[in-house]
Short mmCIF file of C-alpha atoms and ligand atoms in Angstrom, two decimals:
data_model
loop_
_atom_site.label_atom_id
_atom_site.label_comp_id
_atom_site.label_asym_id
_atom_site.label_seq_id
_atom_site.Cartn_x
_atom_site.Cartn_y
_atom_site.Cartn_z
CA ASN D 198 -14.04 -6.07 -46.43
CA GLU D 199 -17.77 -5.57 -45.83
CA ASP D 200 -17.87 -8.63 -43.76
CA LEU D 201 -14.93 -7.50 -41.35
CA ALA D 202 -16.66 -4.13 -41.13
CA GLU D 203 -19.94 -6.00 -39.83
CA LEU D 204 -17.77 -8.12 -37.79
CA ARG D 205 -16.25 -4.86 -35.97
CA VAL D 206 -19.95 -3.28 -35.44
CA CYS D 207 -20.41 -6.68 -33.70
CA LEU D 208 -17.62 -6.67 -31.66
CA ARG D 209 -17.99 -2.69 -30.44
CA ARG D 210 -21.86 -3.78 -29.27
CA LEU D 211 -20.02 -6.61 -27.26
CA ASP D 212 -17.70 -4.50 -25.55
CA PRO D 213 -20.13 -4.31 -22.28
CA PRO D 214 -20.76 -1.01 -20.98
CA VAL D 215 -19.02 -1.19 -17.81
CA CYS D 216 -17.57 1.22 -15.44
CA TYR D 217 -13.97 0.20 -15.55
CA SER D 218 -13.51 1.92 -12.08
CA SER D 219 -15.15 -0.65 -10.18
CA TYR D 220 -12.55 -3.00 -11.74
CA GLN D 221 -9.94 -1.14 -9.93
CA ALA D 222 -8.26 -1.56 -6.16
CA PHE D 223 -6.23 -0.15 -3.28
CA VAL D 224 -4.50 -2.65 -1.94
CA THR D 225 -2.70 -3.15 1.51
CA LEU D 226 -0.97 -5.56 3.42
CA ALA D 227 -0.80 -6.73 7.18
CA THR D 228 0.85 -9.75 8.72
CA ASN D 229 0.10 -8.91 12.47
CA ASP D 230 -1.89 -6.40 14.48
CA ASN D 231 0.34 -3.85 14.36
CA TYR D 232 0.32 -3.61 11.10
CA ALA D 233 -3.39 -4.14 10.80
CA LYS D 234 -3.97 -1.13 12.78
CA GLY D 235 -2.15 0.93 9.99
CA ALA D 236 -4.36 -0.57 7.61
CA MET D 237 -7.30 0.63 9.48
CA VAL D 238 -5.90 4.23 9.47
CA LEU D 239 -4.94 3.72 5.69
CA GLY D 240 -8.20 2.08 4.56
CA ARG D 241 -10.29 5.05 7.23
CA SER D 242 -8.27 7.64 5.17
CA LEU D 243 -8.73 6.53 1.62
CA ARG D 244 -12.81 6.34 2.21
CA ASN D 245 -12.72 9.98 4.39
CA HIS D 246 -11.39 10.99 0.86
CA HIS D 247 -14.10 9.86 -0.95
CA THR D 248 -12.17 6.95 -3.38
CA THR D 249 -14.38 5.54 -5.85
CA ARG D 250 -12.01 2.63 -6.00
CA LYS D 251 -12.77 -1.08 -4.19
CA LEU D 252 -10.41 -1.27 -1.00
CA VAL D 253 -8.61 -4.38 -0.52
CA VAL D 254 -6.47 -5.76 2.30
CA LEU D 255 -4.16 -8.80 2.01
CA VAL D 256 -3.64 -10.65 6.12
CA GLY D 257 -1.67 -13.05 7.26
CA PRO D 258 -3.04 -16.05 9.16
CA GLN D 259 -1.47 -14.14 12.65
CA VAL D 260 -3.73 -11.38 12.34
CA SER D 261 -6.68 -11.49 15.26
CA ASP D 262 -9.79 -12.35 14.81
CA PRO D 263 -11.05 -8.76 16.18
CA CYS D 264 -8.86 -7.01 13.69
CA GLN D 265 -10.00 -8.62 11.04
CA SER D 266 -13.73 -8.17 12.13
CA VAL D 267 -12.98 -4.08 11.72
CA LEU D 268 -10.87 -4.76 8.57
CA LYS D 269 -13.81 -6.30 7.39
CA LYS D 270 -15.76 -3.90 8.18
CA LEU D 271 -13.23 -0.93 6.74
CA TYR D 272 -12.17 -2.94 3.32
CA ASP D 273 -14.28 -4.48 0.82
CA GLU D 274 -12.48 -7.84 0.81
CA VAL D 275 -10.28 -9.21 3.37
CA ARG D 276 -8.00 -12.12 1.98
CA LEU D 277 -6.05 -14.08 3.89
CA VAL D 278 -2.99 -14.74 2.46
CA ASP D 279 -1.03 -18.25 4.09
CA VAL D 280 2.51 -18.22 2.14
CA LEU D 281 3.26 -21.44 4.06
CA ASP D 282 -0.17 -23.04 3.61
CA SER D 283 -0.58 -21.90 0.09
CA GLY D 284 0.69 -25.20 -1.83
CA ASP D 285 1.44 -23.55 -4.82
CA THR D 286 4.30 -21.99 -6.32
CA ALA D 287 4.82 -18.99 -3.63
CA HIS D 288 5.07 -22.87 -0.98
CA LEU D 289 7.70 -23.77 -3.25
CA ALA D 290 9.70 -19.89 -3.31
CA MET D 291 9.09 -19.30 0.64
CA MET D 292 11.07 -22.99 1.28
CA LYS D 293 13.87 -21.89 -0.89
CA ARG D 294 14.32 -18.14 0.60
CA PRO D 295 12.90 -18.61 3.95
CA ASP D 296 13.64 -14.74 4.91
CA LEU D 297 11.63 -13.48 2.01
CA GLY D 298 8.19 -14.35 4.05
CA VAL D 299 6.36 -10.75 4.02
CA THR D 300 7.92 -10.46 0.64
CA PHE D 301 6.31 -13.56 -0.80
CA THR D 302 3.28 -12.10 0.98
CA LYS D 303 3.16 -8.79 -0.65
CA LEU D 304 4.05 -10.03 -4.26
CA HIS D 305 0.48 -11.97 -3.64
CA CYS D 306 -1.50 -8.57 -4.89
CA TRP D 307 -0.51 -9.65 -8.16
CA THR D 308 -2.64 -12.88 -8.19
CA LEU D 309 -5.85 -10.31 -7.43
CA THR D 310 -6.69 -11.05 -11.22
CA HIS D 311 -10.66 -9.70 -10.57
CA TYR D 312 -9.17 -6.00 -10.92
CA SER D 313 -7.42 -4.77 -13.69
CA LYS D 314 -5.26 -1.85 -12.00
CA CYS D 315 -4.41 -1.54 -8.73
CA VAL D 316 -2.39 0.74 -6.36
CA PHE D 317 -0.53 -0.98 -3.48
CA MET D 318 0.04 0.90 -0.12
CA ASP D 319 2.16 0.35 2.96
CA ALA D 320 0.03 -0.06 5.98
CA ASP D 321 2.34 2.79 7.08
CA THR D 322 0.86 5.17 4.86
CA LEU D 323 -1.86 7.78 5.65
CA VAL D 324 -3.68 9.16 2.48
CA VAL D 325 -4.28 12.94 3.01
CA SER D 326 -6.52 13.69 -0.07
CA ASN D 327 -7.64 12.31 -2.83
CA ILE D 328 -5.41 9.85 -5.12
CA ASP D 329 -7.74 8.07 -7.46
CA GLU D 330 -5.96 9.95 -10.45
CA LEU D 331 -2.96 7.31 -9.76
CA PHE D 332 -4.94 4.79 -11.53
CA GLU D 333 -4.25 6.84 -14.65
CA ARG D 334 -0.83 5.38 -14.52
CA GLU D 335 0.88 2.31 -15.89
CA GLU D 336 2.62 -0.85 -14.69
CA LEU D 337 5.03 -0.02 -12.66
CA SER D 338 4.96 3.61 -11.25
CA ALA D 339 6.11 4.64 -8.25
CA ALA D 340 8.08 7.22 -6.19
CA PRO D 341 11.82 7.62 -6.09
CA ASP D 342 13.24 6.32 -2.93
CA PRO D 343 14.83 9.09 -0.82
CA GLY D 344 17.44 7.04 0.42
CA TRP D 345 18.33 5.99 -3.54
CA PRO D 346 16.56 7.99 -5.72
CA ASP D 347 17.72 5.23 -8.69
CA CYS D 348 15.33 2.91 -6.92
CA PHE D 349 11.54 3.46 -6.42
CA ASN D 350 10.05 3.39 -3.13
CA SER D 351 7.54 0.05 -2.79
CA GLY D 352 5.36 1.62 -0.82
CA VAL D 353 3.40 2.86 -3.11
CA PHE D 354 2.79 1.59 -6.53
CA VAL D 355 0.15 0.86 -9.32
CA PHE D 356 0.69 -2.41 -10.54
CA CYS D 357 -1.48 -5.30 -12.98
CA PRO D 358 -2.66 -7.98 -11.56
CA SER D 359 -1.47 -10.78 -13.51
CA MET D 360 -0.34 -14.92 -12.79
CA ALA D 361 2.07 -14.57 -15.25
CA THR D 362 3.54 -11.44 -13.68
CA TYR D 363 3.72 -13.05 -10.51
CA ASP D 364 4.94 -16.66 -11.54
CA ARG D 365 7.85 -14.36 -12.96
CA LEU D 366 8.36 -12.30 -9.97
CA LEU D 367 8.08 -15.75 -7.57
CA GLN D 368 10.61 -16.86 -10.05
CA TYR D 369 13.35 -13.98 -10.05
CA SER D 370 12.90 -13.45 -6.56
CA THR D 371 14.15 -17.59 -5.56
CA GLU D 372 16.61 -16.57 -8.10
CA HIS D 373 18.01 -13.30 -7.27
CA GLY D 374 16.62 -12.86 -3.99
CA SER D 375 16.44 -9.41 -2.60
CA PHE D 376 19.23 -7.16 -2.27
CA ASP D 377 17.70 -5.28 0.72
CA GLY D 378 16.06 -8.05 2.32
CA GLY D 379 12.48 -6.90 1.02
CA ASP D 380 9.95 -6.41 -1.36
CA GLN D 381 11.49 -3.31 -2.47
CA GLY D 382 14.80 -5.17 -2.97
CA VAL D 383 13.07 -7.81 -4.90
CA LEU D 384 10.66 -5.20 -7.02
CA ASN D 385 13.54 -2.93 -7.91
CA GLY D 386 15.32 -6.25 -9.57
CA PHE D 387 12.53 -7.02 -11.57
CA PHE D 388 11.59 -3.72 -12.66
CA SER D 389 14.78 -2.08 -13.09
CA SER D 390 14.08 0.06 -16.01
CA TRP D 391 11.99 2.33 -13.89
CA SER D 392 14.57 4.72 -13.75
CA THR D 393 15.47 5.38 -17.13
CA ALA D 394 12.95 3.87 -19.47
CA ASP D 395 9.56 5.90 -18.99
CA ILE D 396 9.34 9.72 -16.47
CA SER D 397 5.44 8.79 -16.63
CA LYS D 398 5.97 6.11 -14.31
CA HIS D 399 7.75 8.39 -11.67
CA LEU D 400 5.36 9.43 -9.75
CA PRO D 401 5.65 12.77 -7.89
CA PHE D 402 7.02 12.65 -4.56
CA ILE D 403 3.90 14.13 -2.99
CA TYR D 404 2.32 10.43 -3.65
CA ASN D 405 4.73 8.68 -0.93
CA LEU D 406 6.51 11.76 1.14
CA SER D 407 8.73 10.25 3.42
CA SER D 408 8.40 10.93 7.00
CA ILE D 409 12.84 11.02 6.36
CA ALA D 410 12.57 13.26 3.71
CA ILE D 411 11.83 15.96 5.84
CA TYR D 412 14.57 15.74 7.81
CA THR D 413 16.94 15.75 5.08
CA TYR D 414 16.03 18.21 2.86
CA LEU D 415 13.92 21.08 4.90
CA PRO D 416 13.84 23.84 2.67
CA ALA D 417 11.95 21.25 -0.27
CA PHE D 418 9.60 20.34 2.56
CA LYS D 419 8.89 23.95 3.60
CA GLN D 420 8.34 24.80 0.10
CA TYR D 421 6.47 21.83 -1.19
CA GLY D 422 5.40 19.71 1.59
CA ALA D 423 1.92 21.32 1.55
CA ASN D 424 0.77 19.34 -1.15
CA ALA D 425 1.64 16.28 0.48
CA LYS D 426 -1.47 13.42 -1.00
CA VAL D 427 0.42 10.40 0.85
CA ILE D 428 2.10 10.22 3.95
CA HIS D 429 5.06 7.57 4.59
CA PHE D 430 5.93 6.97 7.99
CA LEU D 431 8.79 4.57 6.91
CA GLY D 432 11.81 3.29 8.85
CA GLN D 433 11.73 1.50 12.06
CA THR D 434 9.65 3.50 14.43
CA LYS D 435 6.40 3.50 12.84
CA PRO D 436 3.39 5.75 14.44
CA TRP D 437 2.07 2.84 16.62
CA SER D 438 5.13 2.25 18.03
CA HIS D 439 4.15 5.77 19.84
CA THR D 440 1.53 6.41 22.80
CA PHE D 441 -0.81 9.13 22.35
CA ASP D 442 -2.65 10.86 25.07
CA PRO D 443 -6.09 12.15 23.33
CA LYS D 444 -6.83 14.42 26.07
CA THR D 445 -3.53 17.15 25.49
CA ARG D 446 -3.06 15.98 22.13
CA GLN D 447 0.53 14.63 22.72
CA VAL D 448 2.33 11.53 20.67
CA ARG D 449 4.74 10.60 23.17
CA GLY D 450 7.28 7.61 23.17
CA GLU D 451 10.11 5.75 21.64
CA GLY D 452 11.95 8.64 19.12
CA ALA D 453 8.66 10.97 19.68
CA GLN D 454 11.04 14.07 20.70
CA ASP D 455 13.04 13.82 17.31
CA VAL D 456 9.68 12.90 15.39
CA ALA D 457 7.92 15.98 17.17
CA ALA D 458 10.62 18.32 15.98
CA SER D 459 9.88 17.96 12.18
CA HIS D 460 6.78 15.91 11.22
CA SER D 461 4.85 16.28 14.52
CA SER D 462 1.92 17.23 12.56
CA PHE D 463 1.44 13.89 10.07
CA LEU D 464 2.02 12.37 13.31
CA LEU D 465 -0.87 13.79 15.24
CA ASP D 466 -2.71 13.63 12.35
CA TRP D 467 -2.24 9.38 12.24
CA TRP D 468 -3.17 9.38 16.16
CA THR D 469 -6.08 11.50 15.74
CA LEU D 470 -7.89 8.95 13.23
CA TYR D 471 -6.39 6.27 14.79
CA SER D 472 -8.20 7.89 18.36
CA ALA D 473 -11.33 9.24 16.77
CA GLU D 474 -12.45 6.57 14.30
CA VAL D 475 -10.87 3.37 14.90
CA VAL D 476 -10.32 2.55 18.42
CA PRO D 477 -14.21 3.00 18.98
CA MET D 478 -14.61 0.24 16.03
CA LEU D 479 -11.81 -1.99 18.15
CA GLN D 480 -13.42 -1.41 21.42
CA GLY D 481 -16.94 -2.95 20.22
CA HIS D 482 -14.97 -5.87 19.29
CA TYR D 483 -12.69 -6.10 22.54
CA GLY D 484 -15.82 -5.55 24.82
CA ASP D 485 -14.51 -3.11 27.44
CA GLN D 486 -10.83 -3.64 27.68
CA PRO D 487 -9.40 -0.37 26.43
CA PHE D 488 -7.33 -1.09 22.82
CA HIS D 489 -4.19 1.43 22.76
N1 UDP J 532 4.61 -5.25 6.32
C1 UDP J 532 3.55 -6.49 7.27
N2 UDP J 532 4.03 -7.04 8.52
C2 UDP J 532 5.41 -6.89 8.01
C3 UDP J 532 6.53 -5.98 8.12
C4 UDP J 532 5.60 -5.70 7.22
O1 UDP J 532 2.48 -6.34 7.02
O2 UDP J 532 5.93 -7.60 9.83
C5 UDP J 532 3.87 -5.16 5.58
C6 UDP J 532 3.34 -3.43 5.72
O3 UDP J 532 2.55 -3.46 4.68
C7 UDP J 532 4.04 -2.79 5.54
C8 UDP J 532 5.15 -3.53 4.44
O4 UDP J 532 4.91 -4.58 4.60
O5 UDP J 532 3.88 -1.32 5.47
C9 UDP J 532 6.34 -2.65 4.11
O6 UDP J 532 6.98 -2.74 5.28
P1 UDP J 532 7.37 -1.50 6.13
O7 UDP J 532 6.47 -0.47 6.05
O8 UDP J 532 7.48 -1.90 7.74
O9 UDP J 532 8.77 -0.78 5.40
P2 UDP J 532 9.58 0.53 5.61
O10 UDP J 532 8.27 0.95 4.59
O11 UDP J 532 9.69 1.29 6.45
O12 UDP J 532 10.51 0.46 4.49
MN1 MN J 533 6.48 1.47 4.47
#
């Protein structure tokens, strides 16, 4: 027993006095230049709200060099993920389910095993307040989907990188596919106890405020919208589908009329950040060519 006590003391001394937060990261994904622009705004917004965690972006081979250069300035780590070229289980999975290409790329976030815990965020999200407290949550924590609240929305979720989980996820997606054709279907199938097992894994909606919810429940938006921490521009029309006139501060283009009616202020926030802090970085890489 004495030996055992001594062993315990030794083990405690071995425990390194590390700052665990340096092993935690926000992770996003961009497979093309449009989503890369979204990732730039997201990265900037996380920095502007003084996150203490690392920032990681997974990029596909189609993201151009100028965009990768800007991402390298904003993110601690820019990791190229080429599923077709990976030669691992992801490649095999992809041969069976070519429709799930982007999904397999997203699942790569589980391979970031040099971090103990991460928060994945879609490239079409915008952080409007510090959200570092999300690292107190466990895998898999996420907010309900506004369209089907028994499913979680996979635009923002807390996870723990692990090769074992990654392999199981790939196996699950090749066997079962995705009921919605994307990562949300796969992840809800895999983490199927989310809706009932543990309420602490239900993130408050303000961590993934989908713009769609504003249309569908305006009184709730009026009551709680001011507390929003993350805006998610979910759906077909993305902020970068519009155009912006910095002089008049007007957002124009596809669907801008509908958008203007309800969540124009968030769209304006996205464009203000993009034009003031991202465009100058891009112009540095494109010479005198205007980049919009
Ligand atoms: N994504 C990507 N390239 C694509 C489609 C999606 O990189 O062609 C990534 C990106 O991070 C995006 C996420 O996958 O935010 C989920 O897709 P999206 O946001 O378009 O889906 P929605 O939230 O509208 O359902
Ligand atoms: Mn999204």
